[in-house]
Amino acid sequence: MASLLGNLFILAAPSGAGKSSLIKALMEKYEGNETTPMQVSVSHTTRQPRPGEVDGVHYHFVSREQFEALIEQGVFFEYAEVFGNYYGTSRVTIEQTLHRGIDVFLDIDWQGARQVKKLMPDTCGIFILPPSLDVLEQRLNNRGQDSEEVIAGRMAQAVAEMSHFSEFDSVIVNDDFATALGDLEAIVTAQRLRTMKQQMRHQVLLDELLGSA
Amino acid sequence: MASLLGNLFILAAPSGAGKSSLIKALMEKYEGNETTPMQVSVSHTTRQPRPGEVDGVHYHFVSREQFEALIEQGVFFEYAEVFGNYYGTSRVTIEQTLHRGIDVFLDIDWQGARQVKKLMPDTCGIFILPPSLDVLEQRLNNRGQDSEEVIAGRMAQAVAEMSHFSEFDSVIVNDDFATALGDLEAIVTAQRLRTMKQQMRHQVLLDELLGSA
């Protein structure tokens, strides 16, 4: 896996930290950018599509039977069962994309992150935190679709997710959105500048510069 | 050393890669910036000041006897003899600066870099490359102060320096200056976002977020 030009990123966060908005903004900013190609990995899931979700774009929606068959075939890089639904990431697709020099972003939780890190230690894990407990509560409330009980459950789940932040390589505090987006971009750029990746990208230049020794 | 908030960076490059201009531009851009404080380490040297160089700003200019006394006292983080002159970096000053949360930039060669890396593995080593051999030759010629022989010697020295690029963590190709400066900024920002550093910077926030578990 060390010979892949693209970089694999994991983005994890508690619900309400603003992860989805950050990923969306990043993808929009770099859409069509040929020097920094990137894409979000599309996961498989057994959960029902929410309104507006498109099969193949937001998720590959499959049945429980289909998912378990794919597990058997070893297709998944990582998978987890959350609230009775399976979520998984296709290893083969990701490797092909990285091989083409495209950075891939995995929008997963700490459990998935741990599995991916084990298989690809070179993966860059990023954890996004809210700027305060108040803001987190507000953000979970602002969705306005759920009861207090559901919100309290989400808060507890958010805290549980956050307790794993130190398993990640980098931490972004999403206080000011533009700053957080800039931080995310900096991490992505810095990963591309690592010597091993630059060596692959600039092999011709390096041969020219060092060949005259 | 792992408990220092500031980050230590090494910038190395062959003469003619544009390292000095990049460091100067970076320092000017972040001058007075309190969220991202940074400074270049001022080295000690036994060589004669060049026109315009100020003692304590560009270098601490000392005699050969003074320098050797400082070596004995263990003041130097690293030192090297280049073309008959000593160059060294004060360990104590750097540690104090890092402790205050200020990023420190070391403008040194591969020999110094190797010594620093041994003492502080957490140091981020950055190597800057010219975009081609032609551009490198042009840049070494454009100084217009030296004979062809001196330039040929510098070219050989540049190639020798470049042969050590793979000992560094990151590589920047200085083709377009603004892009190279952006790359340097990204690496600096990304270093500040590493979990260990963020944990120190946001301890109060983390206690608040996780304390409610």
Tab-separated table of C-alpha atoms in Angstrom:
chain	number	residue	atom	x	y	z
A	1	MET	CA	0.000	0.000	0.000
A	2	ALA	CA	3.010	2.283	0.458
A	3	SER	CA	3.282	2.631	-3.312
A	4	LEU	CA	-0.021	4.453	-3.813
A	5	LEU	CA	0.224	8.108	-4.809
A	6	GLY	CA	-3.112	9.156	-3.361
A	7	ASN	CA	-3.641	9.692	0.353
A	8	LEU	CA	-6.329	8.098	2.430
A	9	PHE	CA	-8.008	10.311	5.023
A	10	ILE	CA	-10.402	9.369	7.772
A	11	LEU	CA	-12.746	12.039	9.070
A	12	ALA	CA	-14.453	11.272	12.333
A	13	ALA	CA	-16.474	13.463	14.664
A	14	PRO	CA	-19.410	13.414	16.987
A	15	SER	CA	-22.753	14.222	15.415
A	16	GLY	CA	-23.113	18.012	15.566
A	17	ALA	CA	-19.424	18.860	15.038
A	18	GLY	CA	-20.068	19.974	11.465
A	19	LYS	CA	-18.165	17.192	9.719
A	20	SER	CA	-20.586	16.776	6.807
A	21	SER	CA	-20.542	20.510	6.023
A	22	LEU	CA	-16.743	20.551	6.098
A	23	ILE	CA	-16.430	17.581	3.753
A	24	LYS	CA	-19.030	19.079	1.413
A	25	ALA	CA	-17.227	22.441	1.341
A	26	LEU	CA	-13.865	20.761	0.726
A	27	MET	CA	-15.195	18.695	-2.178
A	28	GLU	CA	-16.902	21.713	-3.748
A	29	LYS	CA	-13.725	23.795	-3.459
A	30	TYR	CA	-11.556	21.176	-5.169
A	31	GLU	CA	-14.102	19.944	-7.706
A	32	GLY	CA	-12.353	19.679	-11.080
A	33	ASN	CA	-8.971	20.615	-9.557
A	34	GLU	CA	-6.538	18.374	-11.415
A	35	THR	CA	-3.498	19.029	-9.234
A	36	THR	CA	-5.369	18.053	-6.072
A	37	PRO	CA	-7.966	15.450	-7.057
A	38	MET	CA	-10.048	14.123	-4.191
A	39	GLN	CA	-13.287	12.303	-3.538
A	40	VAL	CA	-15.369	10.943	-0.701
A	41	SER	CA	-15.612	7.202	-0.491
A	42	VAL	CA	-19.146	5.937	-1.042
A	43	SER	CA	-19.993	3.368	1.627
A	44	HIS	CA	-22.339	0.426	1.531
A	45	THR	CA	-25.173	0.335	4.063
A	46	THR	CA	-28.213	-1.706	4.954
A	47	ARG	CA	-30.116	1.249	6.403
A	48	GLN	CA	-33.052	2.821	4.584
A	49	PRO	CA	-32.318	5.853	2.360
A	50	ARG	CA	-33.333	9.177	3.925
A	51	PRO	CA	-35.237	11.722	1.838
A	52	GLY	CA	-32.944	13.070	-0.871
A	53	GLU	CA	-30.322	10.329	-0.566
A	54	VAL	CA	-29.328	8.769	-3.872
A	55	ASP	CA	-28.093	5.190	-4.288
A	56	GLY	CA	-24.464	5.177	-5.486
A	57	VAL	CA	-23.932	8.807	-4.526
A	58	HIS	CA	-24.582	9.001	-0.792
A	59	TYR	CA	-24.469	5.259	-0.166
A	60	HIS	CA	-24.684	1.990	-1.948
A	61	PHE	CA	-27.943	0.803	-0.396
A	62	VAL	CA	-28.025	-2.986	-0.089
A	63	SER	CA	-30.010	-5.592	1.820
A	64	ARG	CA	-28.728	-7.329	4.919
A	65	GLU	CA	-28.291	-10.541	2.900
A	66	GLN	CA	-26.310	-8.757	0.192
A	67	PHE	CA	-24.125	-7.065	2.774
A	68	GLU	CA	-23.299	-10.301	4.551
A	69	ALA	CA	-22.413	-11.906	1.212
A	70	LEU	CA	-19.990	-9.038	0.514
A	71	ILE	CA	-18.418	-9.558	3.955
A	72	GLU	CA	-17.852	-13.200	3.030
A	73	GLN	CA	-16.226	-12.153	-0.264
A	74	GLY	CA	-13.759	-9.934	1.625
A	75	VAL	CA	-14.843	-6.828	-0.285
A	76	PHE	CA	-14.909	-4.583	2.755
A	77	PHE	CA	-11.977	-2.657	4.017
A	78	GLU	CA	-13.873	-2.115	7.229
A	79	TYR	CA	-17.441	-2.486	8.334
A	80	ALA	CA	-19.439	-1.924	11.489
A	81	GLU	CA	-22.929	-2.470	12.755
A	82	VAL	CA	-24.430	0.698	14.220
A	83	PHE	CA	-27.982	0.781	15.612
A	84	GLY	CA	-28.778	-2.480	13.836
A	85	ASN	CA	-27.543	-1.369	10.420
A	86	TYR	CA	-24.367	-2.360	8.620
A	87	TYR	CA	-21.990	0.252	7.194
A	88	GLY	CA	-18.960	-0.807	5.158
A	89	THR	CA	-16.250	0.502	2.864
A	90	SER	CA	-15.073	-1.247	-0.293
A	91	ARG	CA	-11.353	-1.866	-0.070
A	92	VAL	CA	-10.952	-2.565	-3.791
A	93	THR	CA	-12.526	0.709	-4.925
A	94	ILE	CA	-10.408	2.741	-2.521
A	95	GLU	CA	-7.145	1.130	-3.583
A	96	GLN	CA	-7.911	1.719	-7.257
A	97	THR	CA	-8.707	5.361	-6.572
A	98	LEU	CA	-5.547	5.952	-4.520
A	99	HIS	CA	-3.493	4.260	-7.244
A	100	ARG	CA	-4.762	6.905	-9.680
A	101	GLY	CA	-3.363	9.617	-7.391
A	102	ILE	CA	-6.748	10.653	-6.043
A	103	ASP	CA	-7.067	11.415	-2.336
A	104	VAL	CA	-9.933	9.516	-0.733
A	105	PHE	CA	-11.924	10.660	2.292
A	106	LEU	CA	-13.599	8.189	4.575
A	107	ASP	CA	-16.507	9.564	6.581
A	108	ILE	CA	-16.578	6.937	9.333
A	109	ASP	CA	-16.626	6.543	13.104
A	110	TRP	CA	-13.873	5.566	15.519
A	111	GLN	CA	-14.597	1.846	15.133
A	112	GLY	CA	-14.137	1.956	11.369
A	113	ALA	CA	-11.143	4.235	11.779
A	114	ARG	CA	-9.435	1.735	14.026
A	115	GLN	CA	-9.897	-1.064	11.482
A	116	VAL	CA	-8.644	1.049	8.561
A	117	LYS	CA	-5.610	2.233	10.546
A	118	LYS	CA	-4.711	-1.357	11.292
A	119	LEU	CA	-4.761	-2.262	7.589
A	120	MET	CA	-3.220	1.007	6.326
A	121	PRO	CA	-1.088	2.661	9.006
A	122	ASP	CA	-0.243	5.399	6.501
A	123	THR	CA	-3.859	6.644	6.663
A	124	CYS	CA	-4.281	10.154	8.048
A	125	GLY	CA	-6.936	10.201	10.754
A	126	ILE	CA	-8.613	13.538	11.462
A	127	PHE	CA	-10.998	14.145	14.333
A	128	ILE	CA	-13.304	17.156	14.331
A	129	LEU	CA	-14.453	18.649	17.632
A	130	PRO	CA	-17.163	21.217	18.386
A	131	PRO	CA	-15.901	24.428	20.060
A	132	SER	CA	-17.934	23.853	23.258
A	133	LEU	CA	-20.535	21.630	24.857
A	134	ASP	CA	-23.117	24.425	24.478
A	135	VAL	CA	-22.549	24.699	20.763
A	136	LEU	CA	-22.746	20.932	20.414
A	137	GLU	CA	-26.102	20.905	22.247
A	138	GLN	CA	-27.382	23.778	20.112
A	139	ARG	CA	-26.347	22.032	16.904
A	140	LEU	CA	-28.045	18.812	17.932
A	141	ASN	CA	-31.155	20.781	18.914
A	142	ASN	CA	-31.241	22.877	15.778
A	143	ARG	CA	-32.110	19.892	13.687
A	144	GLY	CA	-35.523	20.296	15.315
A	145	GLN	CA	-36.732	16.874	14.317
A	146	ASP	CA	-36.196	14.953	17.516
A	147	SER	CA	-37.453	14.716	21.101
A	148	GLU	CA	-35.418	15.741	24.150
A	149	GLU	CA	-34.821	12.106	24.870
A	150	VAL	CA	-33.395	11.482	21.430
A	151	ILE	CA	-31.193	14.588	21.776
A	152	ALA	CA	-29.924	13.434	25.175
A	153	GLY	CA	-29.114	10.067	23.628
A	154	ARG	CA	-27.255	11.802	20.819
A	155	MET	CA	-25.296	13.896	23.343
A	156	ALA	CA	-24.239	10.734	25.155
A	157	GLN	CA	-23.259	9.160	21.854
A	158	ALA	CA	-21.333	12.303	20.880
A	159	VAL	CA	-19.361	12.190	24.110
A	160	ALA	CA	-18.650	8.485	23.574
A	161	GLU	CA	-17.372	9.192	20.057
A	162	MET	CA	-15.236	12.125	21.277
A	163	SER	CA	-13.607	9.955	23.920
A	164	HIS	CA	-11.656	8.337	21.046
A	165	PHE	CA	-10.194	11.578	19.652
A	166	SER	CA	-6.666	10.708	20.751
A	167	GLU	CA	-6.588	7.691	18.418
A	168	PHE	CA	-6.466	10.141	15.506
A	169	ASP	CA	-3.429	11.907	14.032
A	170	SER	CA	-4.893	15.397	13.920
A	171	VAL	CA	-7.640	17.349	15.622
A	172	ILE	CA	-9.604	20.263	14.175
A	173	VAL	CA	-11.762	22.412	16.438
A	174	ASN	CA	-14.681	23.604	14.311
A	175	ASP	CA	-15.322	27.019	15.863
A	176	ASP	CA	-15.035	29.305	12.839
A	177	PHE	CA	-16.068	27.322	9.753
A	178	ALA	CA	-13.630	29.017	7.336
A	179	THR	CA	-10.727	28.404	9.708
A	180	ALA	CA	-11.701	24.774	10.172
A	181	LEU	CA	-11.928	24.330	6.397
A	182	GLY	CA	-8.501	25.956	6.014
A	183	ASP	CA	-7.131	23.578	8.646
A	184	LEU	CA	-8.534	20.612	6.768
A	185	GLU	CA	-7.000	21.856	3.516
A	186	ALA	CA	-3.633	22.328	5.227
A	187	ILE	CA	-3.625	18.740	6.478
A	188	VAL	CA	-4.501	17.451	2.999
A	189	THR	CA	-1.800	19.568	1.339
A	190	ALA	CA	0.799	18.566	3.925
A	191	GLN	CA	0.044	14.884	3.383
A	192	ARG	CA	0.681	15.314	-0.340
A	193	LEU	CA	4.045	16.943	0.399
A	194	ARG	CA	5.431	14.038	2.391
A	195	THR	CA	8.730	12.856	0.951
A	196	MET	CA	7.501	9.395	-0.074
A	197	LYS	CA	4.626	10.898	-2.088
A	198	GLN	CA	6.736	13.676	-3.613
A	199	GLN	CA	9.333	11.105	-4.614
A	200	MET	CA	6.665	9.266	-6.632
A	201	ARG	CA	5.212	12.464	-8.082
A	202	HIS	CA	8.546	14.055	-9.059
A	203	GLN	CA	10.628	11.038	-10.052
A	204	VAL	CA	11.675	12.595	-13.380
A	205	LEU	CA	12.775	15.843	-11.710
A	206	LEU	CA	14.703	13.969	-9.017
A	207	ASP	CA	16.501	11.872	-11.632
A	208	GLU	CA	17.459	15.060	-13.463
A	209	LEU	CA	18.622	16.894	-10.336
A	210	LEU	CA	20.558	14.008	-8.823
A	211	GLY	CA	21.688	12.318	-12.050
A	212	SER	CA	24.304	15.005	-12.568
A	213	ALA	CA	26.137	13.982	-9.394
B	1	MET	CA	10.688	17.465	24.640
B	2	ALA	CA	7.312	15.979	23.735
B	3	SER	CA	5.649	18.422	26.125
B	4	LEU	CA	6.554	21.561	24.163
B	5	LEU	CA	3.666	23.345	22.478
B	6	GLY	CA	5.726	24.945	19.713
B	7	ASN	CA	6.943	22.984	16.702
B	8	LEU	CA	10.502	22.791	15.505
B	9	PHE	CA	11.031	22.916	11.747
B	10	ILE	CA	14.174	22.319	9.756
B	11	LEU	CA	14.429	23.922	6.345
B	12	ALA	CA	17.165	22.565	4.134
B	13	ALA	CA	17.864	23.112	0.447
B	14	PRO	CA	20.658	23.462	-2.037
B	15	SER	CA	21.885	26.990	-2.598
B	16	GLY	CA	19.677	28.433	-5.348
B	17	ALA	CA	16.465	26.654	-4.380
B	18	GLY	CA	15.008	29.867	-2.954
B	19	LYS	CA	14.966	28.820	0.692
B	20	SER	CA	15.921	32.220	2.120
B	21	SER	CA	13.184	34.007	0.159
B	22	LEU	CA	10.602	31.483	1.314
B	23	ILE	CA	11.574	31.814	4.970
B	24	LYS	CA	11.593	35.612	4.691
B	25	ALA	CA	8.136	35.657	3.075
B	26	LEU	CA	6.757	33.265	5.697
B	27	MET	CA	8.064	35.381	8.586
B	28	GLU	CA	6.723	38.603	7.040
B	29	LYS	CA	3.303	37.038	6.487
B	30	TYR	CA	2.990	35.855	10.097
B	31	GLU	CA	4.687	38.810	11.787
B	32	GLY	CA	2.559	39.816	14.787
B	33	ASN	CA	0.147	36.913	14.241
B	34	GLU	CA	-0.640	35.774	17.765
B	35	THR	CA	-2.432	32.560	16.873
B	36	THR	CA	0.517	31.320	14.818
B	37	PRO	CA	3.669	32.776	16.370
B	38	MET	CA	6.913	31.766	14.662
B	39	GLN	CA	10.515	32.811	14.393
B	40	VAL	CA	13.755	31.808	12.735
B	41	SER	CA	16.439	30.498	15.029
B	42	VAL	CA	19.490	32.775	15.121
B	43	SER	CA	22.629	30.676	14.803
B	44	HIS	CA	26.124	31.260	16.103
B	45	THR	CA	28.948	31.415	13.569
B	46	THR	CA	32.660	32.116	13.389
B	47	ARG	CA	32.524	33.447	9.829
B	48	GLN	CA	32.879	37.165	9.079
B	49	PRO	CA	29.653	39.191	8.781
B	50	ARG	CA	28.704	39.997	5.176
B	51	PRO	CA	27.646	43.547	4.260
B	52	GLY	CA	24.304	44.303	5.908
B	53	GLU	CA	24.397	41.410	8.360
B	54	VAL	CA	23.637	42.378	11.947
B	55	ASP	CA	25.001	40.595	15.006
B	56	GLY	CA	22.138	38.964	16.971
B	57	VAL	CA	19.729	39.246	14.041
B	58	HIS	CA	21.280	37.283	11.194
B	59	TYR	CA	23.842	35.485	13.320
B	60	HIS	CA	25.547	35.654	16.669
B	61	PHE	CA	29.071	36.370	15.400
B	62	VAL	CA	31.696	34.882	17.700
B	63	SER	CA	35.384	33.998	17.533
B	64	ARG	CA	36.679	30.493	16.988
B	65	GLU	CA	37.816	30.395	20.639
B	66	GLN	CA	34.395	31.517	21.914
B	67	PHE	CA	32.649	28.954	19.718
B	68	GLU	CA	34.805	26.099	20.960
B	69	ALA	CA	34.151	27.152	24.556
B	70	LEU	CA	30.385	27.028	23.863
B	71	ILE	CA	30.792	23.537	22.397
B	72	GLU	CA	32.483	22.475	25.640
B	73	GLN	CA	29.614	23.950	27.666
B	74	GLY	CA	27.106	21.865	25.689
B	75	VAL	CA	25.184	24.934	24.562
B	76	PHE	CA	24.745	23.753	21.002
B	77	PHE	CA	21.897	21.682	19.801
B	78	GLU	CA	23.897	20.986	16.684
B	79	TYR	CA	26.933	22.476	15.033
B	80	ALA	CA	28.984	21.907	11.914
B	81	GLU	CA	32.141	23.177	10.302
B	82	VAL	CA	31.570	24.318	6.732
B	83	PHE	CA	34.387	25.768	4.625
B	84	GLY	CA	36.488	26.305	7.732
B	85	ASN	CA	33.782	28.156	9.690
B	86	TYR	CA	31.674	26.905	12.566
B	87	TYR	CA	27.884	27.204	12.535
B	88	GLY	CA	25.820	26.180	15.562
B	89	THR	CA	22.355	26.362	17.083
B	90	SER	CA	21.679	27.083	20.749
B	91	ARG	CA	19.630	24.273	22.219
B	92	VAL	CA	18.594	26.259	25.295
B	93	THR	CA	17.156	29.207	23.348
B	94	ILE	CA	15.167	26.917	21.069
B	95	GLU	CA	13.649	24.922	23.911
B	96	GLN	CA	12.594	28.094	25.714
B	97	THR	CA	10.970	29.435	22.555
B	98	LEU	CA	9.104	26.187	21.833
B	99	HIS	CA	7.934	26.071	25.445
B	100	ARG	CA	6.262	29.462	24.898
B	101	GLY	CA	4.266	27.948	22.023
B	102	ILE	CA	6.326	29.626	19.309
B	103	ASP	CA	7.264	27.622	16.219
B	104	VAL	CA	10.981	27.768	15.487
B	105	PHE	CA	12.566	27.446	12.054
B	106	LEU	CA	16.080	26.150	11.644
B	107	ASP	CA	17.807	27.184	8.433
B	108	ILE	CA	20.478	24.483	8.334
B	109	ASP	CA	22.010	21.846	6.047
B	110	TRP	CA	21.559	18.075	6.009
B	111	GLN	CA	24.382	17.524	8.516
B	112	GLY	CA	22.767	19.782	11.101
B	113	ALA	CA	19.358	18.335	10.276
B	114	ARG	CA	20.572	14.847	11.003
B	115	GLN	CA	21.899	15.878	14.425
B	116	VAL	CA	18.698	17.735	15.363
B	117	LYS	CA	16.504	14.829	14.228
B	118	LYS	CA	18.511	12.493	16.433
B	119	LEU	CA	17.919	14.680	19.491
B	120	MET	CA	14.334	15.654	18.653
B	121	PRO	CA	12.656	13.033	16.456
B	122	ASP	CA	9.464	15.120	16.591
B	123	THR	CA	11.144	17.823	14.466
B	124	CYS	CA	9.582	18.402	11.053
B	125	GLY	CA	12.243	18.325	8.347
B	126	ILE	CA	11.418	20.115	5.095
B	127	PHE	CA	13.583	19.964	1.995
B	128	ILE	CA	13.182	22.523	-0.776
B	129	LEU	CA	14.039	21.582	-4.352
B	130	PRO	CA	14.449	23.755	-7.458
B	131	PRO	CA	12.038	22.918	-10.318
B	132	SER	CA	14.854	21.916	-12.728
B	133	LEU	CA	18.611	21.771	-13.157
B	134	ASP	CA	18.426	24.691	-15.609
B	135	VAL	CA	16.617	26.911	-13.130
B	136	LEU	CA	19.113	25.958	-10.438
B	137	GLU	CA	22.019	26.933	-12.730
B	138	GLN	CA	20.315	30.207	-13.644
B	139	ARG	CA	19.701	31.060	-10.003
B	140	LEU	CA	23.315	30.349	-9.077
B	141	ASN	CA	24.483	32.419	-12.062
B	142	ASN	CA	22.162	35.317	-11.406
B	143	ARG	CA	24.030	36.249	-8.277
B	144	GLY	CA	26.634	37.509	-10.731
B	145	GLN	CA	29.339	37.806	-8.131
B	146	ASP	CA	31.289	34.644	-8.821
B	147	SER	CA	33.456	32.989	-11.476
B	148	GLU	CA	32.374	29.979	-13.552
B	149	GLU	CA	34.594	27.811	-11.416
B	150	VAL	CA	32.898	28.950	-8.226
B	151	ILE	CA	29.490	28.379	-9.812
B	152	ALA	CA	30.479	24.870	-10.918
B	153	GLY	CA	31.638	24.188	-7.374
B	154	ARG	CA	28.321	25.454	-6.043
B	155	MET	CA	26.445	23.236	-8.492
B	156	ALA	CA	28.362	20.209	-7.258
B	157	GLN	CA	27.670	21.226	-3.678
B	158	ALA	CA	23.969	21.728	-4.501
B	159	VAL	CA	23.745	18.221	-5.945
B	160	ALA	CA	25.522	16.817	-2.898
B	161	GLU	CA	23.035	18.591	-0.593
B	162	MET	CA	20.062	17.404	-2.674
B	163	SER	CA	21.235	13.797	-2.451
B	164	HIS	CA	20.040	13.892	1.179
B	165	PHE	CA	16.463	14.985	0.427
B	166	SER	CA	14.992	11.629	1.424
B	167	GLU	CA	16.151	12.100	5.024
B	168	PHE	CA	13.500	14.819	5.376
B	169	ASP	CA	9.797	14.432	6.164
B	170	SER	CA	8.468	16.671	3.419
B	171	VAL	CA	9.615	18.006	0.080
B	172	ILE	CA	8.572	21.273	-1.541
B	173	VAL	CA	9.369	21.927	-5.200
B	174	ASN	CA	9.870	25.672	-5.529
B	175	ASP	CA	8.586	26.247	-9.060
B	176	ASP	CA	5.902	28.874	-8.474
B	177	PHE	CA	6.889	30.939	-5.430
B	178	ALA	CA	3.330	31.546	-4.147
B	179	THR	CA	2.532	27.840	-4.380
B	180	ALA	CA	5.734	26.904	-2.566
B	181	LEU	CA	4.942	29.439	0.161
B	182	GLY	CA	1.425	28.000	0.440
B	183	ASP	CA	2.907	24.523	0.731
B	184	LEU	CA	5.203	25.667	3.520
B	185	GLU	CA	2.272	27.276	5.356
B	186	ALA	CA	0.235	24.082	4.993
B	187	ILE	CA	2.991	22.007	6.565
B	188	VAL	CA	3.289	24.465	9.465
B	189	THR	CA	-0.474	24.529	10.031
B	190	ALA	CA	-0.735	20.744	9.830
B	191	GLN	CA	2.021	20.332	12.413
B	192	ARG	CA	0.078	22.561	14.812
B	193	LEU	CA	-3.035	20.427	14.314
B	194	ARG	CA	-1.415	17.165	15.392
B	195	THR	CA	-3.350	15.556	18.206
B	196	MET	CA	-0.574	15.862	20.787
B	197	LYS	CA	-0.284	19.614	20.209
B	198	GLN	CA	-4.033	20.207	20.042
B	199	GLN	CA	-4.434	18.283	23.284
B	200	MET	CA	-2.087	20.752	24.992
B	201	ARG	CA	-3.686	23.790	23.353
B	202	HIS	CA	-7.317	22.800	24.023
B	203	GLN	CA	-7.066	21.053	27.381
B	204	VAL	CA	-9.885	23.132	28.907
B	205	LEU	CA	-12.209	22.421	25.985
B	206	LEU	CA	-11.410	18.705	26.061
B	207	ASP	CA	-12.115	18.540	29.790
B	208	GLU	CA	-15.447	20.245	29.183
B	209	LEU	CA	-16.442	18.023	26.257
B	210	LEU	CA	-15.362	14.748	27.813
B	211	GLY	CA	-16.079	15.549	31.448
B	212	SER	CA	-19.799	15.162	30.888
B	213	ALA	CA	-19.384	11.467	30.084
